[in-house]
Coordinates of C-alpha atoms and ligand atoms in Angstrom, one line a residue:
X697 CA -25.1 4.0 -2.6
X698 CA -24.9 4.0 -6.4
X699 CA -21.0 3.6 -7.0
X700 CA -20.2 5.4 -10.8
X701 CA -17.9 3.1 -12.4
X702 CA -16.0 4.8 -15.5
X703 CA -12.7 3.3 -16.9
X704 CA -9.5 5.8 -17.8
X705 CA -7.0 4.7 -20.7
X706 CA -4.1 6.6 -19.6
X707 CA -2.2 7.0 -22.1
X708 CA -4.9 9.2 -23.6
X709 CA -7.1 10.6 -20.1
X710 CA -10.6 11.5 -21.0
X711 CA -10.4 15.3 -19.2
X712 CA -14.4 14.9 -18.7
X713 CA -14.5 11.7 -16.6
X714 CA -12.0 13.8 -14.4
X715 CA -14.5 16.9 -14.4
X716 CA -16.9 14.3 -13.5
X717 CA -14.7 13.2 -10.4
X718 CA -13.5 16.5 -9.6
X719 CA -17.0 17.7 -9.4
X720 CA -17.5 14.8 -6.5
X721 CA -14.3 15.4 -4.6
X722 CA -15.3 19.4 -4.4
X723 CA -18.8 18.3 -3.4
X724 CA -17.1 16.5 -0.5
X725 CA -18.0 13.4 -2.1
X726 CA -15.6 10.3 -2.3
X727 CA -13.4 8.8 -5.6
X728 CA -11.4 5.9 -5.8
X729 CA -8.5 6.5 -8.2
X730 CA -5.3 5.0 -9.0
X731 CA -1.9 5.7 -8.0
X732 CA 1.5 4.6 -9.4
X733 CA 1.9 2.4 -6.1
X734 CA -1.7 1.2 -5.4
X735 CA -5.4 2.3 -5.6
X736 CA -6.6 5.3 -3.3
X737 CA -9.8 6.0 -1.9
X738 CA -9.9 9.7 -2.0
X739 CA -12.2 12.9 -0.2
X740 CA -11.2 16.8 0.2
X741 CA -8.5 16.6 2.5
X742 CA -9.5 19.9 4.2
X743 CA -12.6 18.8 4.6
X744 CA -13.5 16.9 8.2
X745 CA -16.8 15.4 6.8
X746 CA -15.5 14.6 3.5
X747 CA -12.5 12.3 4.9
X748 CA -15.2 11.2 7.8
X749 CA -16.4 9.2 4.0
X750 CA -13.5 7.9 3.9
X751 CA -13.1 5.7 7.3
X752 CA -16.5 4.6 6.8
X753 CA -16.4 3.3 3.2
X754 CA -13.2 1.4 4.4
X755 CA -14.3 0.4 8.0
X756 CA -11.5 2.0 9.3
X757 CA -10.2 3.0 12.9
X758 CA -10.6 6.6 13.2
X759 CA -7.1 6.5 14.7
X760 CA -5.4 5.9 11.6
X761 CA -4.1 8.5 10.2
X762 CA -4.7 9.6 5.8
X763 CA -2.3 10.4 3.2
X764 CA -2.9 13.6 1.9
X765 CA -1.9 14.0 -1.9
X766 CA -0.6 17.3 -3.9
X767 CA -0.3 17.8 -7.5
X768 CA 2.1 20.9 -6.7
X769 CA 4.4 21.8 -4.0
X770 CA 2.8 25.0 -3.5
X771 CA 0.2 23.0 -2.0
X772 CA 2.9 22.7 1.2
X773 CA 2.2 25.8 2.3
X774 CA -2.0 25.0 3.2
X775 CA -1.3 21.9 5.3
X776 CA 2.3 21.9 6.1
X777 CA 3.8 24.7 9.0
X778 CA 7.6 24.0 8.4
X779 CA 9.4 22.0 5.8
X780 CA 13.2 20.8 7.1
X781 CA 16.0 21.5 4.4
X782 CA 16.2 17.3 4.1
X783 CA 12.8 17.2 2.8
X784 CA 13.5 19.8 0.5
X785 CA 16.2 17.5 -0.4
X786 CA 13.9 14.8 -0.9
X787 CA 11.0 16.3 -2.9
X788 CA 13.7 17.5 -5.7
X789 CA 14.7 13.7 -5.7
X790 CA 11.5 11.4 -5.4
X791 CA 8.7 13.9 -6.2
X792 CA 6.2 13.0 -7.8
X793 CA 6.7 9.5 -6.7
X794 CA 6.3 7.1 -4.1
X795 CA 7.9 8.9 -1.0
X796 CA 5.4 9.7 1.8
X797 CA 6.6 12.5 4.3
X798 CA 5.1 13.8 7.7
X799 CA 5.6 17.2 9.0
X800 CA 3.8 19.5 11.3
X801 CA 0.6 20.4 10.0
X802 CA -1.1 23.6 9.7
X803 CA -4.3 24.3 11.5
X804 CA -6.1 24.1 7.9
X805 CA -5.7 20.4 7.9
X806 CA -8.5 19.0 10.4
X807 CA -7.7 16.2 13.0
X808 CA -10.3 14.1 11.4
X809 CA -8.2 13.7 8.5
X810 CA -4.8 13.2 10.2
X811 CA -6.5 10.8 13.2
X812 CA -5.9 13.3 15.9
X813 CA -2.2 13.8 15.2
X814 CA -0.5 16.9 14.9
X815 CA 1.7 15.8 12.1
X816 CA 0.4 15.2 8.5
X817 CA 1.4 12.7 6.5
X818 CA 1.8 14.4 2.3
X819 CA 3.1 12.7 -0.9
X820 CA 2.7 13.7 -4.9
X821 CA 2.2 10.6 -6.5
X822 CA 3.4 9.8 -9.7
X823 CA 0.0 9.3 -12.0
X824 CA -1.0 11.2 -14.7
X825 CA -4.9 10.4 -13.3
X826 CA -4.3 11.3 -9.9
X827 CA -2.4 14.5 -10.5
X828 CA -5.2 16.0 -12.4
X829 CA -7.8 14.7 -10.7
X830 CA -6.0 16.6 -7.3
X831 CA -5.3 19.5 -9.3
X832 CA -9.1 20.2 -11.2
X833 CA -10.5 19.5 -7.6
X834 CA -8.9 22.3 -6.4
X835 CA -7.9 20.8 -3.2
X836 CA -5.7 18.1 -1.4
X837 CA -6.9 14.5 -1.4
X838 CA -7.0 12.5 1.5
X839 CA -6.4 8.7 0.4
X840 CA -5.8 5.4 2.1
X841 CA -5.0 2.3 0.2
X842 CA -8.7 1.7 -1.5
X843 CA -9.0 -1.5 0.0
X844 CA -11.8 -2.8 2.7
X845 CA -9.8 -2.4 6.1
X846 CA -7.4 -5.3 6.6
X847 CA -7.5 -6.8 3.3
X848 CA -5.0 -6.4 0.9
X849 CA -4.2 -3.2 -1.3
X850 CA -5.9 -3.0 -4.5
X851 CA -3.4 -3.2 -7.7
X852 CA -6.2 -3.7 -10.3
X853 CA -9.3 -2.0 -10.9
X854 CA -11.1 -5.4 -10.4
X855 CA -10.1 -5.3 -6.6
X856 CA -11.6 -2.1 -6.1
X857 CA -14.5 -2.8 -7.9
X858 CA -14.9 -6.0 -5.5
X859 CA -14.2 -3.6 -2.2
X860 CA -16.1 -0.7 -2.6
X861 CA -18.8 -1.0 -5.3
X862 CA -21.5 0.2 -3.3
X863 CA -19.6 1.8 -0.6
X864 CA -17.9 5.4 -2.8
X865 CA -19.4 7.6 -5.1
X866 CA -16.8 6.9 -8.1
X867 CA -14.5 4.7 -9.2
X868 CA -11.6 5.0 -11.7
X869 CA -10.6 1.8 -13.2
X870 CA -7.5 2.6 -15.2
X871 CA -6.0 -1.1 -14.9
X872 CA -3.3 -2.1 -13.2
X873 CA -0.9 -0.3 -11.0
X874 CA 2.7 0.1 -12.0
X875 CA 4.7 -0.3 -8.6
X876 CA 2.0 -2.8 -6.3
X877 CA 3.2 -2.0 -3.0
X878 CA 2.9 1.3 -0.8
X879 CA 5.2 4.2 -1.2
X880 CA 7.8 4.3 1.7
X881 CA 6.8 6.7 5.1
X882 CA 9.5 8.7 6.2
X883 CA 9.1 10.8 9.1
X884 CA 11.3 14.3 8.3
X885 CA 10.0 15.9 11.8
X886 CA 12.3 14.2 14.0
X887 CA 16.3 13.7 13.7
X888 CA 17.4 11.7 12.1
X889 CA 14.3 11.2 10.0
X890 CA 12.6 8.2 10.5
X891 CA 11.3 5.5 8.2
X892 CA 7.9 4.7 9.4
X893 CA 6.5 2.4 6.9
X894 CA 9.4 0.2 4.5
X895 CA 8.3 1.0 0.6
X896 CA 9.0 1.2 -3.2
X897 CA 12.0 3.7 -2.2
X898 CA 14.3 2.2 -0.2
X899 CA 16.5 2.6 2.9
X900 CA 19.5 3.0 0.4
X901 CA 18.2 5.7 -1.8
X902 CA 17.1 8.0 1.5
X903 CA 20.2 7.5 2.9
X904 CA 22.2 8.2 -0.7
X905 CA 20.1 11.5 -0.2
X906 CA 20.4 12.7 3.4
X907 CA 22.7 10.7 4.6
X908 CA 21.6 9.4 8.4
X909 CA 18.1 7.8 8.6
X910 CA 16.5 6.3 11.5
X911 CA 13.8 3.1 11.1
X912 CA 10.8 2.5 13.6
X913 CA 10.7 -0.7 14.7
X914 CA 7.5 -1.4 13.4
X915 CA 8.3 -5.4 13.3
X916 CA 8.3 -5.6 17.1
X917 CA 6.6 -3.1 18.4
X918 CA 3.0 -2.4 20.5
X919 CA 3.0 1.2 19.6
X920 CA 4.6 1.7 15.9
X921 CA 4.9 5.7 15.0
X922 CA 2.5 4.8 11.5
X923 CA -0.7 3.8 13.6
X924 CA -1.8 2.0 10.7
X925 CA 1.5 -0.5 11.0
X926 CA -0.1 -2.2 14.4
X927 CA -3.3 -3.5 12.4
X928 CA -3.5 -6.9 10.7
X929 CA -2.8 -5.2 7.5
X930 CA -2.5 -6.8 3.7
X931 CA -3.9 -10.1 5.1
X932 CA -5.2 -12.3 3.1
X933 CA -8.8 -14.4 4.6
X934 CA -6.9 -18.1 4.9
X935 CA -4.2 -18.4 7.9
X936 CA -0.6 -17.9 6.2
X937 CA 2.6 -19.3 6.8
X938 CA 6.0 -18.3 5.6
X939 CA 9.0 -20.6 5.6
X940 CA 12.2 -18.8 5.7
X941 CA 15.8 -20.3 4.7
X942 CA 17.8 -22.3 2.7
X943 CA 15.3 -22.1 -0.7
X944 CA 15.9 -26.0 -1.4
X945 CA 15.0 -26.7 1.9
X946 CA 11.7 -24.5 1.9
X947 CA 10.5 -26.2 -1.2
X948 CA 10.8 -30.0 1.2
X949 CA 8.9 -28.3 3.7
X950 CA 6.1 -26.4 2.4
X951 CA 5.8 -29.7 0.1
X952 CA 5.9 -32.0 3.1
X953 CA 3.5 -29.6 5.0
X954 CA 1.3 -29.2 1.9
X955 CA 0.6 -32.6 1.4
X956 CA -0.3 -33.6 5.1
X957 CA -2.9 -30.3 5.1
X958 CA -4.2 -31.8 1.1
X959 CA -4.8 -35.4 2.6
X960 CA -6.7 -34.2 5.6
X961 CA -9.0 -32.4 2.7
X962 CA -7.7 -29.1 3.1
X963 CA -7.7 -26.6 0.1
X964 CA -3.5 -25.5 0.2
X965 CA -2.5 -22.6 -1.6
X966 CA 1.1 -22.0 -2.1
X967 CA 3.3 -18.9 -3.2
X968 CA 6.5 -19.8 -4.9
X969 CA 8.6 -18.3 -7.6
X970 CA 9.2 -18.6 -11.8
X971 CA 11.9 -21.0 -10.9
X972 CA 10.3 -23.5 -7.7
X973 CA 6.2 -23.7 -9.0
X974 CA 7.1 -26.9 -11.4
X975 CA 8.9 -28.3 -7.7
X976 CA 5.4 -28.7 -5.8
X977 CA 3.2 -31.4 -5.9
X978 CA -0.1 -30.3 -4.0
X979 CA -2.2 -27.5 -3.5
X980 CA -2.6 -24.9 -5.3
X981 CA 0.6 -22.7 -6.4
X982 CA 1.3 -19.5 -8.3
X983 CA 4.5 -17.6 -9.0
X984 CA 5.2 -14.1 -7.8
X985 CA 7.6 -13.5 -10.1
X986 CA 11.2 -13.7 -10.5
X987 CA 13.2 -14.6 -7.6
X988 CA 15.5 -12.3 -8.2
X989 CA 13.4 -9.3 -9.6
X990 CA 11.9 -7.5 -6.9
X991 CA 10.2 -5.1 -8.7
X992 CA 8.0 -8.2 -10.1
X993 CA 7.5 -9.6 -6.8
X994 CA 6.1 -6.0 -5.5
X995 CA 3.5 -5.5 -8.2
X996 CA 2.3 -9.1 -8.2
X997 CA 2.6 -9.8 -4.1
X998 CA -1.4 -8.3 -3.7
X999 CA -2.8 -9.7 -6.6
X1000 CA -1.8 -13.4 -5.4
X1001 CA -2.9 -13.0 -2.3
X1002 CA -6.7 -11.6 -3.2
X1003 CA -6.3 -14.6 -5.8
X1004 CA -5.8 -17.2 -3.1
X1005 CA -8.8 -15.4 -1.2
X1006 CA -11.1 -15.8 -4.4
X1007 CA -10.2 -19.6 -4.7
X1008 CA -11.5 -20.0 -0.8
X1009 CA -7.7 -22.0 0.1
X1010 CA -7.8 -23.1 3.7
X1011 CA -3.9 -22.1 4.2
X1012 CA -1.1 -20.4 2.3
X1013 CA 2.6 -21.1 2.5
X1014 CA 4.8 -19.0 1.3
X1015 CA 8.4 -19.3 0.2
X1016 CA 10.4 -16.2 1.5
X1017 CA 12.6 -13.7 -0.4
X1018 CA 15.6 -11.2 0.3
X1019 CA 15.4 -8.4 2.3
X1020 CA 18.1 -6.4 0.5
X1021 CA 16.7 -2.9 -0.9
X1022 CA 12.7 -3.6 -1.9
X1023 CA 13.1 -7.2 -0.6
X1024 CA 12.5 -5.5 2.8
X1025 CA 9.4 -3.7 1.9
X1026 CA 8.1 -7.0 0.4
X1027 CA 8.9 -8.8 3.5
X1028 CA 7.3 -6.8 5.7
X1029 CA 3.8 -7.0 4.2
X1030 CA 4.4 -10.6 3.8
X1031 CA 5.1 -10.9 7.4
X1032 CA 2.0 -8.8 8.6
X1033 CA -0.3 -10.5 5.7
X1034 CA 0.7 -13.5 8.0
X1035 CA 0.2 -12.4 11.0
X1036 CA 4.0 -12.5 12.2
X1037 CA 4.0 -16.3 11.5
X1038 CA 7.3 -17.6 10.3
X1039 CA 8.9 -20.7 10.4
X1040 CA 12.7 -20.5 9.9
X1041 CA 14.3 -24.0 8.7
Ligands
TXA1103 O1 1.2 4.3 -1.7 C1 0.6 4.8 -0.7 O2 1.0 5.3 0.2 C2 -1.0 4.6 -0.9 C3 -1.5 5.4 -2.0 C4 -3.0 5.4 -2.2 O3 -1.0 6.7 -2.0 N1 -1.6 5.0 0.4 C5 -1.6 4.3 1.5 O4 -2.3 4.8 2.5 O5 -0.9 3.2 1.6 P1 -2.8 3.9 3.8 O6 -3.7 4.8 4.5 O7 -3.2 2.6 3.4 O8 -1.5 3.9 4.7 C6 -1.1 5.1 5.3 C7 -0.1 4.8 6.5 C8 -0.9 4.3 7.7 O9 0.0 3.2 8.3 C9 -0.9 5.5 8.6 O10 -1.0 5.1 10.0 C10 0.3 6.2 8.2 O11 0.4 6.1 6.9 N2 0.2 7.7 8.5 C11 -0.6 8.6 8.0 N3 -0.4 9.8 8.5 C12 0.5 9.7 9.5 C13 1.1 10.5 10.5 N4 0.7 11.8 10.5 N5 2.0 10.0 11.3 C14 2.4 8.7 11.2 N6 1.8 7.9 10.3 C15 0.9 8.3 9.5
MG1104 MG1 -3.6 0.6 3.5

């Protein structure tokens, strides 16, 4: 397939490459475009084949439930059959923004788009691209994370490009992504509503809203209520470790481990923060960010991962980081991009 590429400045949107994209979307056709949290891989919602795109450009199991993306709340009433007073409550707070929320779905909305389920999973996101490419399309957008399955999300247009060239019939390169990590799943059918996937909005700020809120125990569990949770998700190709405690006492092990794996010829890459990369000695290291800014962390966490995957490393060790308000979100990719292997010191 011949993938259009077209890049987007947005502070000044060209409104014809979005006609262009509209036009493919309505045509049932299939346009990667970014998002304020990551890049999405987006078909017509509504329509069964259209979405049926979407799990094969991404190699995706058909049980894993889309995203389906409004530019207005009017759009509710197509896919959604009842919307509980806390999600009202929720929309006038975090709308448009990075707050995904399931509800019972309307007949309009085929299973092929929701994975079978009943429920539908709906979020405005806050992009001035994506909000008018949903709205000139005339429809809702199904979109996934624009990433090949399993891999890590795309934050730049260059990850997409390295995907999906090929595999879509557009893509939107507008750059980087301001948040990096996946908006926050909050299931608002049961009660108390239940966070399903950790995100850019946090346990805190739901709870500062609504009060109670239950979380999945996606961490642990066989059968987490996001389907998409139980995959090896965000994973990097090279096996990954994570050492968790006392930082000082990280730094002497991924630094003893680092350079036993470097003399027996192994390519070591090695995540660490502003303040520890001058404290290794081997392998390959680069800074996420700011220990203590999260928000840095969150938007860089992907792009050092795919950067470890382009260098070919062997194994990545990884410092650990808080799990107080995003540091939990962060975390919790970090943990699945390693396959649940921690070692606490
Ligand atoms: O920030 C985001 O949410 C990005 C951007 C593109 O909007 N999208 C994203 O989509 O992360 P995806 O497909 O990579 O992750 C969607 C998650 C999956 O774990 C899926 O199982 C879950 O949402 N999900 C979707 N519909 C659901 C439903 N009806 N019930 C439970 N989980 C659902
Ligand atoms: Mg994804």
């Amino acid at each position: 397939m011949n993938t259009k590429i077209r890049k987007i400045d947005i502070t000044n949107v060209d409104s014809s490459i979005i006609i262009e994209a509209a036009n493919i979307i309505k045509h049932g056709g299939t346009v990667v475009f970014p998002t304020e949290t990551v890049y999405g891989l987006g078909a017509d919602a509504l329509n069964e084949k259209a979405s049926k795109k979407i799990y094969e450009a991404k190699g995706r199991p058909s049980d894993n439930p889309l995203i389906v993306h409004i530019s207005d709340k009017r759009d509710l009433i197509k896919i959604v059959s009842h919307i509980p007073e806390v999600a009202d409550m929720l929309m006038e707070k975090f709308w448009p923004g990075p707050l995904t929320l399931i509800f019972n779905k309307t007949k309009d909305v085929p299973k092929g788009t929701t994975g079978g389920l009943d429920t539908v999973a709906v979020r405005m996101p806050n992009h001035p691209v994506a909000l008018e490419l949903i709205k000139q399309s005339g429809t809702c957008i199904a979109a996934p994370s624009a990433n090949i399955s399993g891999k890590p999300s795309p934050t730049t247009g260059e990850h997409v490009i390295e995907d999906l060239d090929g595999r879509v019939d557009m893509i939107i390169n507008s750059g980087s992504v301001g948040i990096g990590i996946e908006s926050t799943i909050l299931d608002v059918t049961c009660n108390p509503p239940m966070i399903l996937r950790p995100g850019y909005v946090t346990v805190e700020m739901v709870k500062e809203i609504i009060g109670n809120v239950a979380i999945d125990n996606f961490q642990e569990s066989d059968k987490p209520k996001a389907p998409g949770m139980k995959y090896r998700h965000y994973a990097p190709k090279a096996d990954m470790v994570i050492y968790s405690g006392e930082t000082s006492k990280v730094i002497e092990a991924i630094n003893s481990i680092a350079k036993e794996k470097y003399e027996k010829g192994l390519k070591v890459g090695i995540i660490a923060t502003e303040e520890s990369q001058m404290l290794y000695k081997y392998g390959k290291v680069f800074s996420i960010g700011k220990r203590k800014s999260e928000k840095q962390i969150a938007k860089n966490l992907y792009a050092v991962l795919r950067a470890f995957d382009d260098m070919e490393v062997d194994i990545i060790l990884s410092e650990s980081f808080s799990e107080g308000d995003l540091g939990y979100a962060i975390m919790n990719r970090l943990v699945k991009a390693s396959s649940n292997n921690i070692i606490k010191i």
